[in-house]
Amino acid sequence: RKEVEQDPGPFNVPEGATVAFNCTYSNSASQSFFWYRQDCRKEPKLLMSVYSSGNEDGRFTAQLNRASQYISLLIRDSKLSDSATYLCVVNKGNTGKLIFGQGTTLQVKP
Amino acid sequence: EAGVTQFPSHSVIEKGQTVTLRCDPISGHDNLYWYRRVMGKEIKFLLHFVKESKQDESGMPNNRFLAERTGGTYSTLKVQPAELEDSGVYFCASSQATDQPQHFGDGTRLSIL
């Protein structure tokens, strides 16, 4: 079983749609959590950190449920520019050793 | 502020040859990390430097891989001799502290023929 699991998709949605991605992690020692975005043949870029209280940045909302070891990302009012692969990332024990999910691909269509 | 830079962006070499990848972290970031993405797989951790010291090298595949960070500034990752399965994208990242988000370089795309 992988330490971080994501539905690879692809998710194909129309512009303006709301889409949600889920991620589960297996190691309860995991301390900090992130969503990264990766465009085709580019480097991962930090989208947002994820906190237990939930956090929002514009159209993006991230949630963490430590009891269920579950992380989510909600994107509202999808834009064409949101098309990318979204990586769920866990910082194991806050050591800096990042564990990546395989990524969820989003394609927003006109 | 300059981001993490990696060189070269692409490298194509033959099996058995040697290749050295370089990473310049963000200035002031003591923590430097190497990761690799092999085709069809998720990005995987290779190792972590704190300044010039190897903090964790548990992800290094085998002894054909050698990473250094002399002086605690830039880092190099040498593969010698390269094998076909070493092909992939090698990313470098840096952070101020281990619990802070990591910033990634553009990566080096390595192809072994």
PDB file of C-alpha atoms in Angstrom:
ATOM      1  CA  ARG A   1       0.000   0.000   0.000  1.00  0.00           C
ATOM      2  CA  LYS A   2       1.335   3.457  -0.889  1.00  0.00           C
ATOM      3  CA  GLU A   3       1.906   5.936   1.940  1.00  0.00           C
ATOM      4  CA  VAL A   4      -0.080   8.636   0.150  1.00  0.00           C
ATOM      5  CA  GLU A   5      -2.941   7.646  -2.115  1.00  0.00           C
ATOM      6  CA  GLN A   6      -4.788   9.804  -4.606  1.00  0.00           C
ATOM      7  CA  ASP A   7      -7.316   9.134  -7.316  1.00  0.00           C
ATOM      8  CA  PRO A   8      -5.249   9.756 -10.474  1.00  0.00           C
ATOM      9  CA  GLY A   9      -8.282  10.913 -12.456  1.00  0.00           C
ATOM     10  CA  PRO A  10      -8.372  12.491 -14.938  1.00  0.00           C
ATOM     11  CA  PHE A  11     -11.104  14.831 -13.820  1.00  0.00           C
ATOM     12  CA  ASN A  12     -12.635  16.562 -16.827  1.00  0.00           C
ATOM     13  CA  VAL A  13     -14.837  19.482 -15.810  1.00  0.00           C
ATOM     14  CA  PRO A  14     -16.357  22.522 -17.534  1.00  0.00           C
ATOM     15  CA  GLU A  15     -15.270  26.041 -16.691  1.00  0.00           C
ATOM     16  CA  GLY A  16     -17.056  27.314 -13.611  1.00  0.00           C
ATOM     17  CA  ALA A  17     -17.505  23.889 -12.058  1.00  0.00           C
ATOM     18  CA  THR A  18     -16.576  22.962  -8.504  1.00  0.00           C
ATOM     19  CA  VAL A  19     -14.242  19.986  -8.176  1.00  0.00           C
ATOM     20  CA  ALA A  20     -12.924  18.152  -5.127  1.00  0.00           C
ATOM     21  CA  PHE A  21      -9.838  15.982  -4.773  1.00  0.00           C
ATOM     22  CA  ASN A  22      -9.203  13.562  -1.967  1.00  0.00           C
ATOM     23  CA  CYS A  23      -6.081  12.044  -0.536  1.00  0.00           C
ATOM     24  CA  THR A  24      -5.386   9.539   2.229  1.00  0.00           C
ATOM     25  CA  TYR A  25      -2.140   8.918   4.063  1.00  0.00           C
ATOM     26  CA  SER A  26      -1.103   5.886   6.037  1.00  0.00           C
ATOM     27  CA  ASN A  27       1.516   7.159   8.465  1.00  0.00           C
ATOM     28  CA  SER A  28       0.003   8.668  11.596  1.00  0.00           C
ATOM     29  CA  ALA A  29       3.371  10.316  12.379  1.00  0.00           C
ATOM     30  CA  SER A  30       2.872  12.640   9.436  1.00  0.00           C
ATOM     31  CA  GLN A  31       2.985  16.180  10.709  1.00  0.00           C
ATOM     32  CA  SER A  32       2.471  18.667   7.939  1.00  0.00           C
ATOM     33  CA  PHE A  33       0.586  18.523   4.710  1.00  0.00           C
ATOM     34  CA  PHE A  34       0.591  20.360   1.422  1.00  0.00           C
ATOM     35  CA  TRP A  35      -1.025  20.540  -1.956  1.00  0.00           C
ATOM     36  CA  TYR A  36       1.373  21.176  -4.807  1.00  0.00           C
ATOM     37  CA  ARG A  37       0.460  21.876  -8.401  1.00  0.00           C
ATOM     38  CA  GLN A  38       2.509  20.518 -11.305  1.00  0.00           C
ATOM     39  CA  ASP A  39       2.074  21.624 -14.888  1.00  0.00           C
ATOM     40  CA  CYS A  40       3.182  19.336 -17.696  1.00  0.00           C
ATOM     41  CA  ARG A  41       6.978  18.880 -17.687  1.00  0.00           C
ATOM     42  CA  LYS A  42       7.404  21.517 -14.993  1.00  0.00           C
ATOM     43  CA  GLU A  43       8.449  21.485 -11.351  1.00  0.00           C
ATOM     44  CA  PRO A  44       5.962  21.082  -8.472  1.00  0.00           C
ATOM     45  CA  LYS A  45       4.830  24.435  -7.126  1.00  0.00           C
ATOM     46  CA  LEU A  46       3.321  24.941  -3.698  1.00  0.00           C
ATOM     47  CA  LEU A  47      -0.405  25.620  -3.909  1.00  0.00           C
ATOM     48  CA  MET A  48      -1.172  25.706  -0.211  1.00  0.00           C
ATOM     49  CA  SER A  49      -0.370  24.205   3.155  1.00  0.00           C
ATOM     50  CA  VAL A  50      -3.146  22.245   4.843  1.00  0.00           C
ATOM     51  CA  TYR A  51      -4.137  22.805   8.459  1.00  0.00           C
ATOM     52  CA  SER A  52      -6.490  20.928  10.772  1.00  0.00           C
ATOM     53  CA  SER A  53      -8.720  23.957  11.036  1.00  0.00           C
ATOM     54  CA  GLY A  54      -9.062  24.074   7.267  1.00  0.00           C
ATOM     55  CA  ASN A  55      -7.788  26.927   5.177  1.00  0.00           C
ATOM     56  CA  GLU A  56      -8.919  28.891   2.194  1.00  0.00           C
ATOM     57  CA  ASP A  57      -7.057  30.851  -0.456  1.00  0.00           C
ATOM     58  CA  GLY A  58      -9.372  32.463  -2.952  1.00  0.00           C
ATOM     59  CA  ARG A  59     -11.147  29.737  -4.879  1.00  0.00           C
ATOM     60  CA  PHE A  60      -9.156  26.980  -3.159  1.00  0.00           C
ATOM     61  CA  THR A  61     -10.077  25.335   0.142  1.00  0.00           C
ATOM     62  CA  ALA A  62      -8.033  22.627   1.863  1.00  0.00           C
ATOM     63  CA  GLN A  63      -9.152  20.408   4.717  1.00  0.00           C
ATOM     64  CA  LEU A  64      -7.333  17.941   6.948  1.00  0.00           C
ATOM     65  CA  ASN A  65      -8.945  15.212   9.026  1.00  0.00           C
ATOM     66  CA  ARG A  66      -6.241  13.683  11.225  1.00  0.00           C
ATOM     67  CA  ALA A  67      -8.555  11.072  12.731  1.00  0.00           C
ATOM     68  CA  SER A  68      -9.389   9.680   9.294  1.00  0.00           C
ATOM     69  CA  GLN A  69      -5.934  10.505   7.829  1.00  0.00           C
ATOM     70  CA  TYR A  70      -7.655  12.266   4.979  1.00  0.00           C
ATOM     71  CA  ILE A  71      -6.871  15.479   3.092  1.00  0.00           C
ATOM     72  CA  SER A  72      -9.032  17.277   0.567  1.00  0.00           C
ATOM     73  CA  LEU A  73      -8.774  20.121  -1.903  1.00  0.00           C
ATOM     74  CA  LEU A  74     -11.811  21.962  -3.233  1.00  0.00           C
ATOM     75  CA  ILE A  75     -11.595  24.224  -6.265  1.00  0.00           C
ATOM     76  CA  ARG A  76     -14.539  26.515  -6.915  1.00  0.00           C
ATOM     77  CA  ASP A  77     -15.375  28.296 -10.180  1.00  0.00           C
ATOM     78  CA  SER A  78     -12.761  26.342 -12.154  1.00  0.00           C
ATOM     79  CA  LYS A  79     -10.685  28.235 -14.711  1.00  0.00           C
ATOM     80  CA  LEU A  80      -8.970  26.895 -17.805  1.00  0.00           C
ATOM     81  CA  SER A  81      -5.670  27.797 -16.109  1.00  0.00           C
ATOM     82  CA  ASP A  82      -6.435  25.390 -13.268  1.00  0.00           C
ATOM     83  CA  SER A  83      -5.705  22.474 -15.611  1.00  0.00           C
ATOM     84  CA  ALA A  84      -2.731  20.681 -14.067  1.00  0.00           C
ATOM     85  CA  THR A  85      -1.778  17.750 -11.861  1.00  0.00           C
ATOM     86  CA  TYR A  86      -2.437  18.271  -8.163  1.00  0.00           C
ATOM     87  CA  LEU A  87      -0.048  16.523  -5.792  1.00  0.00           C
ATOM     88  CA  CYS A  88      -0.955  15.593  -2.244  1.00  0.00           C
ATOM     89  CA  VAL A  89       2.216  15.795  -0.165  1.00  0.00           C
ATOM     90  CA  VAL A  90       2.950  14.739   3.400  1.00  0.00           C
ATOM     91  CA  ASN A  91       5.931  15.812   5.495  1.00  0.00           C
ATOM     92  CA  LYS A  92       6.755  12.745   7.512  1.00  0.00           C
ATOM     93  CA  GLY A  93       7.452  13.659  11.129  1.00  0.00           C
ATOM     94  CA  ASN A  94       8.285  17.192  10.003  1.00  0.00           C
ATOM     95  CA  THR A  95      11.694  15.832   9.000  1.00  0.00           C
ATOM     96  CA  GLY A  96      11.535  17.425   5.589  1.00  0.00           C
ATOM     97  CA  LYS A  97      11.206  14.061   3.895  1.00  0.00           C
ATOM     98  CA  LEU A  98       8.230  14.676   1.643  1.00  0.00           C
ATOM     99  CA  ILE A  99       6.060  11.771   0.584  1.00  0.00           C
ATOM    100  CA  PHE A 100       4.168  12.426  -2.642  1.00  0.00           C
ATOM    101  CA  GLY A 101       0.960  10.989  -3.945  1.00  0.00           C
ATOM    102  CA  GLN A 102       0.902  10.060  -7.614  1.00  0.00           C
ATOM    103  CA  GLY A 103      -1.134  13.164  -8.398  1.00  0.00           C
ATOM    104  CA  THR A 104      -4.642  13.873  -9.659  1.00  0.00           C
ATOM    105  CA  THR A 105      -4.992  15.284 -13.148  1.00  0.00           C
ATOM    106  CA  LEU A 106      -7.526  18.041 -13.737  1.00  0.00           C
ATOM    107  CA  GLN A 107      -8.588  19.181 -17.174  1.00  0.00           C
ATOM    108  CA  VAL A 108     -10.898  22.207 -17.280  1.00  0.00           C
ATOM    109  CA  LYS A 109     -12.682  22.594 -20.603  1.00  0.00           C
ATOM    110  CA  PRO A 110     -14.369  25.658 -22.120  1.00  0.00           C
TER     111      PRO A 110
ATOM    112  CA  GLU B   1      14.710  36.488  -4.828  1.00  0.00           C
ATOM    113  CA  ALA B   2      16.196  33.841  -7.083  1.00  0.00           C
ATOM    114  CA  GLY B   3      14.558  30.443  -6.853  1.00  0.00           C
ATOM    115  CA  VAL B   4      16.145  27.018  -6.808  1.00  0.00           C
ATOM    116  CA  THR B   5      18.193  26.521  -9.957  1.00  0.00           C
ATOM    117  CA  GLN B   6      19.309  23.257 -11.472  1.00  0.00           C
ATOM    118  CA  PHE B   7      21.798  22.444 -14.189  1.00  0.00           C
ATOM    119  CA  PRO B   8      21.639  20.976 -16.750  1.00  0.00           C
ATOM    120  CA  SER B   9      17.961  21.029 -17.686  1.00  0.00           C
ATOM    121  CA  HIS B  10      18.456  17.960 -19.863  1.00  0.00           C
ATOM    122  CA  SER B  11      21.147  15.315 -20.095  1.00  0.00           C
ATOM    123  CA  VAL B  12      21.347  12.384 -22.478  1.00  0.00           C
ATOM    124  CA  ILE B  13      24.145   9.897 -21.846  1.00  0.00           C
ATOM    125  CA  GLU B  14      24.939   6.291 -22.601  1.00  0.00           C
ATOM    126  CA  LYS B  15      24.767   3.482 -20.125  1.00  0.00           C
ATOM    127  CA  GLY B  16      27.995   3.230 -18.184  1.00  0.00           C
ATOM    128  CA  GLN B  17      28.869   6.912 -18.427  1.00  0.00           C
ATOM    129  CA  THR B  18      28.984   9.398 -15.572  1.00  0.00           C
ATOM    130  CA  VAL B  19      26.705  12.392 -15.101  1.00  0.00           C
ATOM    131  CA  THR B  20      26.774  15.139 -12.495  1.00  0.00           C
ATOM    132  CA  LEU B  21      23.727  17.220 -11.692  1.00  0.00           C
ATOM    133  CA  ARG B  22      23.952  20.525  -9.874  1.00  0.00           C
ATOM    134  CA  CYS B  23      21.530  22.378  -7.625  1.00  0.00           C
ATOM    135  CA  ASP B  24      21.743  25.902  -6.247  1.00  0.00           C
ATOM    136  CA  PRO B  25      19.223  26.372  -3.437  1.00  0.00           C
ATOM    137  CA  ILE B  26      17.522  29.591  -2.464  1.00  0.00           C
ATOM    138  CA  SER B  27      20.033  31.773  -0.659  1.00  0.00           C
ATOM    139  CA  GLY B  28      19.875  31.259   3.093  1.00  0.00           C
ATOM    140  CA  HIS B  29      18.113  27.899   2.927  1.00  0.00           C
ATOM    141  CA  ASP B  30      20.089  25.430   5.026  1.00  0.00           C
ATOM    142  CA  ASN B  31      17.914  22.495   3.984  1.00  0.00           C
ATOM    143  CA  LEU B  32      18.445  21.029   0.538  1.00  0.00           C
ATOM    144  CA  TYR B  33      16.677  17.958  -0.826  1.00  0.00           C
ATOM    145  CA  TRP B  34      16.959  15.740  -3.882  1.00  0.00           C
ATOM    146  CA  TYR B  35      13.958  13.910  -5.358  1.00  0.00           C
ATOM    147  CA  ARG B  36      13.412  11.806  -8.446  1.00  0.00           C
ATOM    148  CA  ARG B  37      10.443  10.993 -10.650  1.00  0.00           C
ATOM    149  CA  VAL B  38      10.730   7.884 -12.732  1.00  0.00           C
ATOM    150  CA  MET B  39       8.246   7.586 -15.610  1.00  0.00           C
ATOM    151  CA  GLY B  40       4.824   6.505 -14.437  1.00  0.00           C
ATOM    152  CA  LYS B  41       5.701   6.738 -10.754  1.00  0.00           C
ATOM    153  CA  GLU B  42       5.294   9.321  -8.042  1.00  0.00           C
ATOM    154  CA  ILE B  43       8.063  11.698  -7.017  1.00  0.00           C
ATOM    155  CA  LYS B  44      10.337   9.999  -4.487  1.00  0.00           C
ATOM    156  CA  PHE B  45      12.726  11.360  -1.897  1.00  0.00           C
ATOM    157  CA  LEU B  46      16.432  10.664  -2.354  1.00  0.00           C
ATOM    158  CA  LEU B  47      18.237  12.595   0.359  1.00  0.00           C
ATOM    159  CA  HIS B  48      18.354  15.653   2.580  1.00  0.00           C
ATOM    160  CA  PHE B  49      21.227  17.954   3.498  1.00  0.00           C
ATOM    161  CA  VAL B  50      21.315  20.337   6.412  1.00  0.00           C
ATOM    162  CA  LYS B  51      24.059  22.739   5.468  1.00  0.00           C
ATOM    163  CA  GLU B  52      26.907  20.463   4.376  1.00  0.00           C
ATOM    164  CA  SER B  53      25.790  17.400   6.372  1.00  0.00           C
ATOM    165  CA  LYS B  54      23.698  14.524   5.068  1.00  0.00           C
ATOM    166  CA  GLN B  55      20.694  14.384   7.376  1.00  0.00           C
ATOM    167  CA  ASP B  56      18.879  11.539   5.648  1.00  0.00           C
ATOM    168  CA  GLU B  57      19.996   9.541   2.629  1.00  0.00           C
ATOM    169  CA  SER B  58      17.512   6.720   3.030  1.00  0.00           C
ATOM    170  CA  GLY B  59      16.107   7.233  -0.453  1.00  0.00           C
ATOM    171  CA  MET B  60      19.344   6.845  -2.379  1.00  0.00           C
ATOM    172  CA  PRO B  61      18.859   3.841  -4.683  1.00  0.00           C
ATOM    173  CA  ASN B  62      22.369   2.375  -4.472  1.00  0.00           C
ATOM    174  CA  ASN B  63      26.046   3.255  -4.234  1.00  0.00           C
ATOM    175  CA  ARG B  64      26.190   4.444  -7.830  1.00  0.00           C
ATOM    176  CA  PHE B  65      24.662   7.682  -6.561  1.00  0.00           C
ATOM    177  CA  LEU B  66      26.834  10.180  -4.700  1.00  0.00           C
ATOM    178  CA  ALA B  67      25.590  13.512  -3.391  1.00  0.00           C
ATOM    179  CA  GLU B  68      27.741  16.274  -1.973  1.00  0.00           C
ATOM    180  CA  ARG B  69      27.212  19.748  -0.623  1.00  0.00           C
ATOM    181  CA  THR B  70      30.653  21.114   0.126  1.00  0.00           C
ATOM    182  CA  GLY B  71      30.535  24.410   1.986  1.00  0.00           C
ATOM    183  CA  GLY B  72      26.820  24.095   2.532  1.00  0.00           C
ATOM    184  CA  THR B  73      25.862  26.045  -0.584  1.00  0.00           C
ATOM    185  CA  TYR B  74      25.219  24.277  -3.869  1.00  0.00           C
ATOM    186  CA  SER B  75      24.902  20.517  -4.150  1.00  0.00           C
ATOM    187  CA  THR B  76      25.887  17.962  -6.760  1.00  0.00           C
ATOM    188  CA  LEU B  77      24.433  14.548  -7.456  1.00  0.00           C
ATOM    189  CA  LYS B  78      26.694  12.221  -9.407  1.00  0.00           C
ATOM    190  CA  VAL B  79      25.574   8.981 -11.020  1.00  0.00           C
ATOM    191  CA  GLN B  80      28.441   6.642 -11.858  1.00  0.00           C
ATOM    192  CA  PRO B  81      28.084   4.436 -13.811  1.00  0.00           C
ATOM    193  CA  ALA B  82      24.636   5.304 -15.129  1.00  0.00           C
ATOM    194  CA  GLU B  83      22.157   2.505 -15.789  1.00  0.00           C
ATOM    195  CA  LEU B  84      18.999   2.505 -17.899  1.00  0.00           C
ATOM    196  CA  GLU B  85      16.729   2.557 -14.831  1.00  0.00           C
ATOM    197  CA  ASP B  86      18.288   5.836 -13.684  1.00  0.00           C
ATOM    198  CA  SER B  87      16.346   7.714 -16.352  1.00  0.00           C
ATOM    199  CA  GLY B  88      13.876  10.200 -14.948  1.00  0.00           C
ATOM    200  CA  VAL B  89      13.500  13.748 -13.737  1.00  0.00           C
ATOM    201  CA  TYR B  90      15.687  14.764 -10.812  1.00  0.00           C
ATOM    202  CA  PHE B  91      14.336  17.594  -8.710  1.00  0.00           C
ATOM    203  CA  CYS B  92      16.123  19.634  -6.106  1.00  0.00           C
ATOM    204  CA  ALA B  93      14.273  21.575  -3.419  1.00  0.00           C
ATOM    205  CA  SER B  94      15.206  23.810  -0.514  1.00  0.00           C
ATOM    206  CA  SER B  95      13.569  25.160   2.612  1.00  0.00           C
ATOM    207  CA  GLN B  96      14.455  27.350   5.585  1.00  0.00           C
ATOM    208  CA  ALA B  97      13.347  24.719   8.090  1.00  0.00           C
ATOM    209  CA  THR B  98      12.201  21.125   7.808  1.00  0.00           C
ATOM    210  CA  ASP B  99       8.599  21.953   8.673  1.00  0.00           C
ATOM    211  CA  GLN B 100       8.401  24.726   6.094  1.00  0.00           C
ATOM    212  CA  PRO B 101       7.220  24.304   2.486  1.00  0.00           C
ATOM    213  CA  GLN B 102       9.905  23.274   0.053  1.00  0.00           C
ATOM    214  CA  HIS B 103      10.586  25.186  -3.146  1.00  0.00           C
ATOM    215  CA  PHE B 104      11.523  23.131  -6.163  1.00  0.00           C
ATOM    216  CA  GLY B 105      13.868  23.719  -9.052  1.00  0.00           C
ATOM    217  CA  ASP B 106      12.859  23.078 -12.660  1.00  0.00           C
ATOM    218  CA  GLY B 107      14.461  19.649 -12.546  1.00  0.00           C
ATOM    219  CA  THR B 108      17.011  17.846 -14.681  1.00  0.00           C
ATOM    220  CA  ARG B 109      15.590  15.442 -17.214  1.00  0.00           C
ATOM    221  CA  LEU B 110      18.063  12.546 -17.422  1.00  0.00           C
ATOM    222  CA  SER B 111      17.911  10.010 -20.217  1.00  0.00           C
ATOM    223  CA  ILE B 112      20.157   6.959 -20.248  1.00  0.00           C
ATOM    224  CA  LEU B 113      20.502   5.238 -23.619  1.00  0.00           C
TER     225      LEU B 113
END
